[in-house]
């Protein structure tokens, strides 16, 4: 029965990724990274979780069943503070847009990452306009050389979702007060129904995260990355709000290679059926459904 679950999961992965590979070329121009995410239960402390996780990865590497290799760095993590914005009447959320700033520090100096993500049901819905640069989350032209734009697939316990996201990094602490401030960096926001540059932006969620993303992995010889992110409500919180471990795989060339996807599926299925999975025994893994919008 366990092997059947693995096989079902792997076949589902191949269907998802082959669908992406057949998307229009204009969409794939900016398809930089797809994420396959494993959500874990909140752990007492970050320092206890990381060594245990790395030991698990070593166990997988030692098992010839898995075509998997890993290498971790110094073990040091970074700290970032996140703020998600919306209008008082929830205009961005109603349009499936997620606008946020992630603040961190390097050598005592502030660093900001502005991100706008358009959540959608499939690649065509993410970039349903003729040219990808007209998408909501495509950055302003003047910031194009500093910006990233990508199409993402986030795969969770028993569902998957797509998103088109743009991000820009700044060597300062960035603040947003109005929709006009955000439109300066993402000009296509003007196409949002009900857009008004003078509409104020408010913080609808704030969080504090510890991020360890210095984990390099290989699936069937294909390079990828892994990351552990532990989120807290505030800097003073002792118990995490959420802990998340993810594998991040970038596409190389015009199409996905099947071998690394299968190898990744086997490792992911292992975590879904292990005690690392907070939803083990609650939601049956491997029964991946189409996103809610497509039901």
Short mmCIF file of C-alpha atoms in Angstrom, two decimals:
data_model
loop_
_atom_site.label_atom_id
_atom_site.label_comp_id
_atom_site.label_asym_id
_atom_site.label_seq_id
_atom_site.Cartn_x
_atom_site.Cartn_y
_atom_site.Cartn_z
CA UNK A 1 0.00 0.00 0.00
CA UNK A 2 2.86 2.34 0.86
CA UNK A 3 4.52 1.75 -2.51
CA UNK A 4 1.23 2.46 -4.28
CA UNK A 5 1.05 5.83 -2.51
CA UNK A 6 4.57 6.65 -3.66
CA UNK A 7 3.72 5.67 -7.24
CA UNK A 8 0.49 7.68 -7.21
CA UNK A 9 2.32 10.74 -5.92
CA UNK A 10 5.12 10.48 -8.49
CA UNK A 11 2.67 10.12 -11.37
CA UNK A 12 0.76 13.15 -10.13
CA UNK A 13 3.99 15.18 -10.00
CA UNK A 14 4.78 14.23 -13.58
CA UNK A 15 1.32 15.29 -14.73
CA UNK A 16 1.65 18.68 -13.02
CA UNK A 17 5.09 19.40 -14.39
CA UNK A 18 4.39 18.15 -17.89
CA UNK A 19 1.43 20.54 -17.95
CA UNK A 20 3.74 23.39 -17.04
CA UNK A 21 6.23 22.40 -19.69
CA UNK A 22 3.51 22.73 -22.36
CA UNK A 23 2.57 26.27 -21.33
CA UNK A 24 3.05 29.13 -23.75
CA UNK A 25 6.62 30.22 -24.32
CA UNK A 26 5.89 33.79 -23.24
CA UNK A 27 4.91 32.47 -19.83
CA UNK A 28 7.99 30.31 -19.41
CA UNK A 29 10.35 33.18 -20.19
CA UNK A 30 10.16 34.19 -16.53
CA UNK A 31 9.62 30.76 -14.99
CA UNK A 32 12.62 30.75 -12.68
CA UNK A 33 11.61 28.48 -9.84
CA UNK A 34 8.98 26.00 -8.76
CA UNK A 35 8.61 25.11 -5.13
CA UNK A 36 7.60 21.82 -3.60
CA UNK A 37 6.88 22.58 0.01
CA UNK A 38 6.65 20.30 3.04
CA UNK A 39 4.82 21.76 6.01
CA UNK A 40 5.96 20.54 9.42
CA UNK A 41 4.46 20.92 12.83
CA UNK A 42 5.76 23.79 15.00
CA UNK A 43 8.86 22.72 16.93
CA UNK A 44 9.97 23.97 20.32
CA UNK A 45 13.22 25.55 19.17
CA UNK A 46 14.90 26.18 15.85
CA UNK A 47 18.28 25.03 17.22
CA UNK A 48 16.90 21.58 18.05
CA UNK A 49 15.06 21.14 14.78
CA UNK A 50 17.91 21.86 12.36
CA UNK A 51 20.39 19.14 13.49
CA UNK A 52 17.62 16.53 13.53
CA UNK A 53 16.53 17.55 10.04
CA UNK A 54 20.07 17.33 8.68
CA UNK A 55 20.46 13.88 10.21
CA UNK A 56 17.28 12.81 8.40
CA UNK A 57 18.69 14.07 5.11
CA UNK A 58 21.88 12.08 5.78
CA UNK A 59 19.79 8.96 6.36
CA UNK A 60 18.10 9.45 3.00
CA UNK A 61 21.45 9.95 1.29
CA UNK A 62 22.74 6.70 2.82
CA UNK A 63 19.72 4.77 1.52
CA UNK A 64 20.33 3.53 -2.06
CA UNK A 65 16.57 3.58 -2.73
CA UNK A 66 16.69 7.39 -2.92
CA UNK A 67 18.67 9.09 -5.69
CA UNK A 68 19.44 11.91 -3.30
CA UNK A 69 22.46 13.87 -2.10
CA UNK A 70 22.73 16.83 0.25
CA UNK A 71 25.30 19.27 1.59
CA UNK A 72 24.71 21.87 4.28
CA UNK A 73 26.69 25.02 4.96
CA UNK A 74 27.73 26.71 8.18
CA UNK A 75 24.46 26.09 10.00
CA UNK A 76 23.91 29.81 10.52
CA UNK A 77 20.44 31.17 9.91
CA UNK A 78 19.15 34.59 8.94
CA UNK A 79 16.37 36.54 10.59
CA UNK A 80 13.72 38.46 8.69
CA UNK A 81 10.62 40.45 9.57
CA UNK A 82 7.62 40.27 7.28
CA UNK A 83 4.74 42.68 6.79
CA UNK A 84 1.81 41.93 4.50
CA UNK A 85 -0.21 44.85 3.15
CA UNK A 86 -3.74 45.37 1.89
CA UNK A 87 -6.26 48.16 1.58
CA UNK A 88 -8.78 48.70 4.41
CA UNK A 89 -11.48 47.01 2.31
CA UNK A 90 -9.26 44.08 1.27
CA UNK A 91 -8.94 45.00 -2.40
CA UNK A 92 -5.67 43.11 -2.96
CA UNK A 93 -6.81 39.92 -1.25
CA UNK A 94 -10.04 39.98 -3.25
CA UNK A 95 -7.92 40.14 -6.42
CA UNK A 96 -5.73 37.21 -5.24
CA UNK A 97 -2.72 39.51 -4.76
CA UNK A 98 -0.24 39.16 -1.90
CA UNK A 99 1.87 42.29 -1.28
CA UNK A 100 4.56 42.17 1.39
CA UNK A 101 7.95 43.44 2.52
CA UNK A 102 10.60 41.21 4.09
CA UNK A 103 13.11 43.16 6.19
CA UNK A 104 16.49 41.75 7.21
CA UNK A 105 19.89 43.15 8.16
CA UNK A 106 23.37 42.66 6.72
CA UNK A 107 26.35 43.95 8.68
CA UNK A 108 23.92 46.03 10.71
CA UNK A 109 22.42 47.68 7.61
CA UNK A 110 18.73 47.21 6.65
CA UNK A 111 17.81 45.23 3.57
CA UNK A 112 14.26 45.11 2.18
CA UNK A 113 12.69 42.72 -0.30
CA UNK A 114 9.43 43.89 -1.86
CA UNK A 115 7.26 41.04 -3.18
CA UNK A 116 3.99 40.92 -5.07
CA UNK A 117 2.46 37.54 -5.86
CA UNK A 118 -0.62 36.78 -7.93
CA UNK A 119 -2.15 33.50 -6.75
CA UNK A 120 -3.95 31.58 -9.45
CA UNK A 121 -5.28 28.19 -10.50
CA UNK A 122 -2.83 27.32 -13.30
CA UNK A 123 -0.08 28.87 -15.48
CA UNK A 124 -2.59 30.24 -17.99
CA UNK A 125 -4.53 31.97 -15.24
CA UNK A 126 -1.33 33.38 -13.72
CA UNK A 127 -0.30 35.07 -16.95
CA UNK A 128 -3.50 35.26 -18.94
CA UNK A 129 -2.52 38.48 -20.71
CA UNK A 130 -0.75 38.43 -24.05
CA UNK A 131 2.64 39.49 -22.69
CA UNK A 132 4.05 38.43 -19.33
CA UNK A 133 5.38 41.93 -18.62
CA UNK A 134 1.76 43.10 -18.40
CA UNK A 135 1.02 40.78 -15.48
CA UNK A 136 0.10 42.40 -12.14
CA UNK A 137 3.29 41.31 -10.43
CA UNK A 138 5.75 42.31 -13.16
CA UNK A 139 8.06 45.04 -11.74
CA UNK A 140 8.47 48.55 -13.09
CA UNK A 141 10.83 48.86 -16.06
CA UNK A 142 13.29 51.03 -14.17
CA UNK A 143 13.74 48.22 -11.64
CA UNK A 144 13.87 45.39 -14.18
CA UNK A 145 17.63 44.90 -13.85
CA UNK A 146 17.26 44.47 -10.08
CA UNK A 147 14.03 42.49 -10.10
CA UNK A 148 13.05 38.86 -10.39
CA UNK A 149 9.88 37.50 -11.93
CA UNK A 150 8.90 33.85 -11.73
CA UNK A 151 6.12 31.36 -12.06
CA UNK A 152 5.79 29.11 -8.98
CA UNK A 153 4.12 25.83 -8.23
CA UNK A 154 3.70 25.28 -4.48
CA UNK A 155 2.86 21.70 -3.62
CA UNK A 156 1.54 20.94 -0.13
CA UNK A 157 0.07 18.02 1.79
CA UNK A 158 -2.78 17.27 -0.60
CA UNK A 159 -3.13 20.25 -2.86
CA UNK A 160 -1.12 22.41 -5.23
CA UNK A 161 -1.29 26.09 -6.15
CA UNK A 162 0.33 28.36 -8.68
CA UNK A 163 1.54 31.93 -8.43
CA UNK A 164 3.27 34.55 -10.58
CA UNK A 165 5.53 36.71 -8.44
CA UNK A 166 7.79 39.71 -8.79
CA UNK A 167 10.37 40.83 -6.23
CA UNK A 168 12.82 43.73 -5.87
CA UNK A 169 15.65 44.13 -3.33
CA UNK A 170 16.58 47.45 -1.68
CA UNK A 171 19.52 48.47 0.49
CA UNK A 172 17.25 50.37 2.86
CA UNK A 173 14.17 49.95 5.01
CA UNK A 174 11.22 50.28 2.67
CA UNK A 175 7.73 51.39 3.71
CA UNK A 176 4.45 51.51 1.80
CA UNK A 177 1.65 53.92 2.69
CA UNK A 178 -0.63 53.95 -0.36
CA UNK A 179 -1.45 51.87 -3.43
CA UNK A 180 0.39 54.53 -5.38
CA UNK A 181 3.57 53.67 -3.47
CA UNK A 182 3.21 50.04 -4.55
CA UNK A 183 2.33 51.02 -8.14
CA UNK A 184 5.68 52.81 -8.39
CA UNK A 185 7.34 49.38 -8.34
CA UNK A 186 4.51 47.33 -9.91
CA UNK A 187 2.85 49.69 -12.42
CA UNK A 188 0.32 47.15 -13.68
CA UNK A 189 -1.54 47.40 -10.36
CA UNK A 190 -3.49 50.16 -12.08
CA UNK A 191 -5.43 47.40 -13.88
CA UNK A 192 -6.84 46.09 -10.58
CA UNK A 193 -10.60 46.85 -10.53
CA UNK A 194 -11.22 49.67 -8.07
CA UNK A 195 -7.60 50.87 -8.07
CA UNK A 196 -6.98 54.35 -6.66
CA UNK A 197 -3.42 55.56 -6.07
CA UNK A 198 -4.51 57.49 -2.96
CA UNK A 199 -6.03 54.42 -1.27
CA UNK A 200 -4.10 53.75 1.96
CA UNK A 201 -2.28 50.51 2.62
CA UNK A 202 -2.44 48.93 6.06
CA UNK A 203 -0.54 46.08 7.68
CA UNK A 204 -2.78 43.02 7.87
CA UNK A 205 -0.13 40.58 9.09
CA UNK A 206 3.29 40.81 10.70
CA UNK A 207 5.67 37.98 11.53
CA UNK A 208 9.22 37.12 12.49
CA UNK A 209 11.14 34.28 10.82
CA UNK A 210 14.34 32.32 11.22
CA UNK A 211 15.52 31.05 7.85
CA UNK A 212 18.11 28.38 7.13
CA UNK A 213 18.45 27.98 3.37
CA UNK A 214 22.06 26.91 3.09
CA UNK A 215 21.22 23.34 2.06
CA UNK A 216 22.25 22.16 -1.40
CA UNK A 217 20.66 18.94 -2.65
CA UNK A 218 20.63 16.78 -5.76
CA UNK A 219 17.82 14.63 -7.12
CA UNK A 220 19.12 12.09 -9.62
CA UNK A 221 22.10 14.37 -10.14
CA UNK A 222 19.93 17.48 -10.69
CA UNK A 223 20.89 20.42 -8.48
CA UNK A 224 18.27 21.95 -6.17
CA UNK A 225 18.03 23.67 -2.79
CA UNK A 226 16.25 23.06 0.48
CA UNK A 227 15.24 25.46 3.23
CA UNK A 228 13.90 25.41 6.77
CA UNK A 229 11.76 28.40 7.80
CA UNK A 230 10.38 28.80 11.31
CA UNK A 231 7.84 31.60 11.76
CA UNK A 232 6.86 33.36 14.99
CA UNK A 233 4.16 35.94 15.70
CA UNK A 234 6.70 38.30 17.23
CA UNK A 235 10.39 38.39 18.09
CA UNK A 236 9.51 37.64 21.73
CA UNK A 237 7.44 34.53 20.91
CA UNK A 238 8.83 31.23 22.20
CA UNK A 239 6.51 28.86 20.35
CA UNK A 240 6.58 28.98 16.52
CA UNK A 241 3.48 29.80 14.55
CA UNK A 242 4.60 27.51 11.76
CA UNK A 243 7.65 25.53 10.68
CA UNK A 244 8.12 24.78 7.01
CA UNK A 245 10.70 22.69 5.17
CA UNK A 246 10.87 22.93 1.41
CA UNK A 247 12.72 21.72 -1.64
CA UNK A 248 13.22 24.35 -4.33
CA UNK A 249 13.83 23.13 -7.84
CA UNK A 250 14.59 25.40 -10.81
CA UNK A 251 13.86 24.38 -14.35
CA UNK A 252 16.87 23.93 -16.61
CA UNK A 253 16.16 24.37 -20.32
CA UNK A 254 12.76 24.46 -21.97
CA UNK A 255 11.26 21.38 -20.32
CA UNK A 256 11.44 19.52 -17.02
CA UNK A 257 13.49 16.35 -16.76
CA UNK A 258 11.46 13.44 -15.45
CA UNK A 259 14.22 11.63 -13.51
CA UNK A 260 14.79 14.39 -10.90
CA UNK A 261 11.03 14.91 -10.50
CA UNK A 262 10.57 11.22 -9.74
CA UNK A 263 13.52 11.26 -7.30
CA UNK A 264 12.13 14.38 -5.61
CA UNK A 265 8.70 12.76 -5.38
CA UNK A 266 10.18 9.78 -3.55
CA UNK A 267 11.93 11.99 -0.98
CA UNK A 268 8.85 14.16 -0.54
CA UNK A 269 6.64 11.12 -0.07
CA UNK A 270 9.04 9.91 2.64
CA UNK A 271 8.56 13.16 4.59
CA UNK A 272 4.78 13.08 4.12
CA UNK A 273 4.64 9.63 5.67
CA UNK A 274 7.13 10.37 8.45
CA UNK A 275 6.68 11.91 11.89
CA UNK A 276 7.99 15.21 10.48
CA UNK A 277 4.58 15.74 8.92
CA UNK A 278 2.20 17.56 11.28
CA UNK A 279 -0.79 16.32 9.26
CA UNK A 280 0.17 12.67 9.36
CA UNK A 281 -2.92 10.66 10.19
CA UNK A 282 -5.14 13.73 9.74
CA UNK A 283 -5.00 14.27 5.98
CA UNK A 284 -4.00 11.40 3.76
CA UNK A 285 -0.93 12.38 1.68
CA UNK A 286 -0.54 11.72 -1.99
CA UNK A 287 -4.10 12.50 -3.06
CA UNK A 288 -3.27 15.72 -4.84
CA UNK A 289 -6.25 17.73 -6.03
CA UNK A 290 -6.56 20.57 -8.47
CA UNK A 291 -6.66 24.02 -6.83
CA UNK A 292 -9.99 25.16 -5.42
CA UNK A 293 -10.72 27.41 -8.39
CA UNK A 294 -10.64 24.41 -10.72
CA UNK A 295 -12.95 22.09 -8.77
#
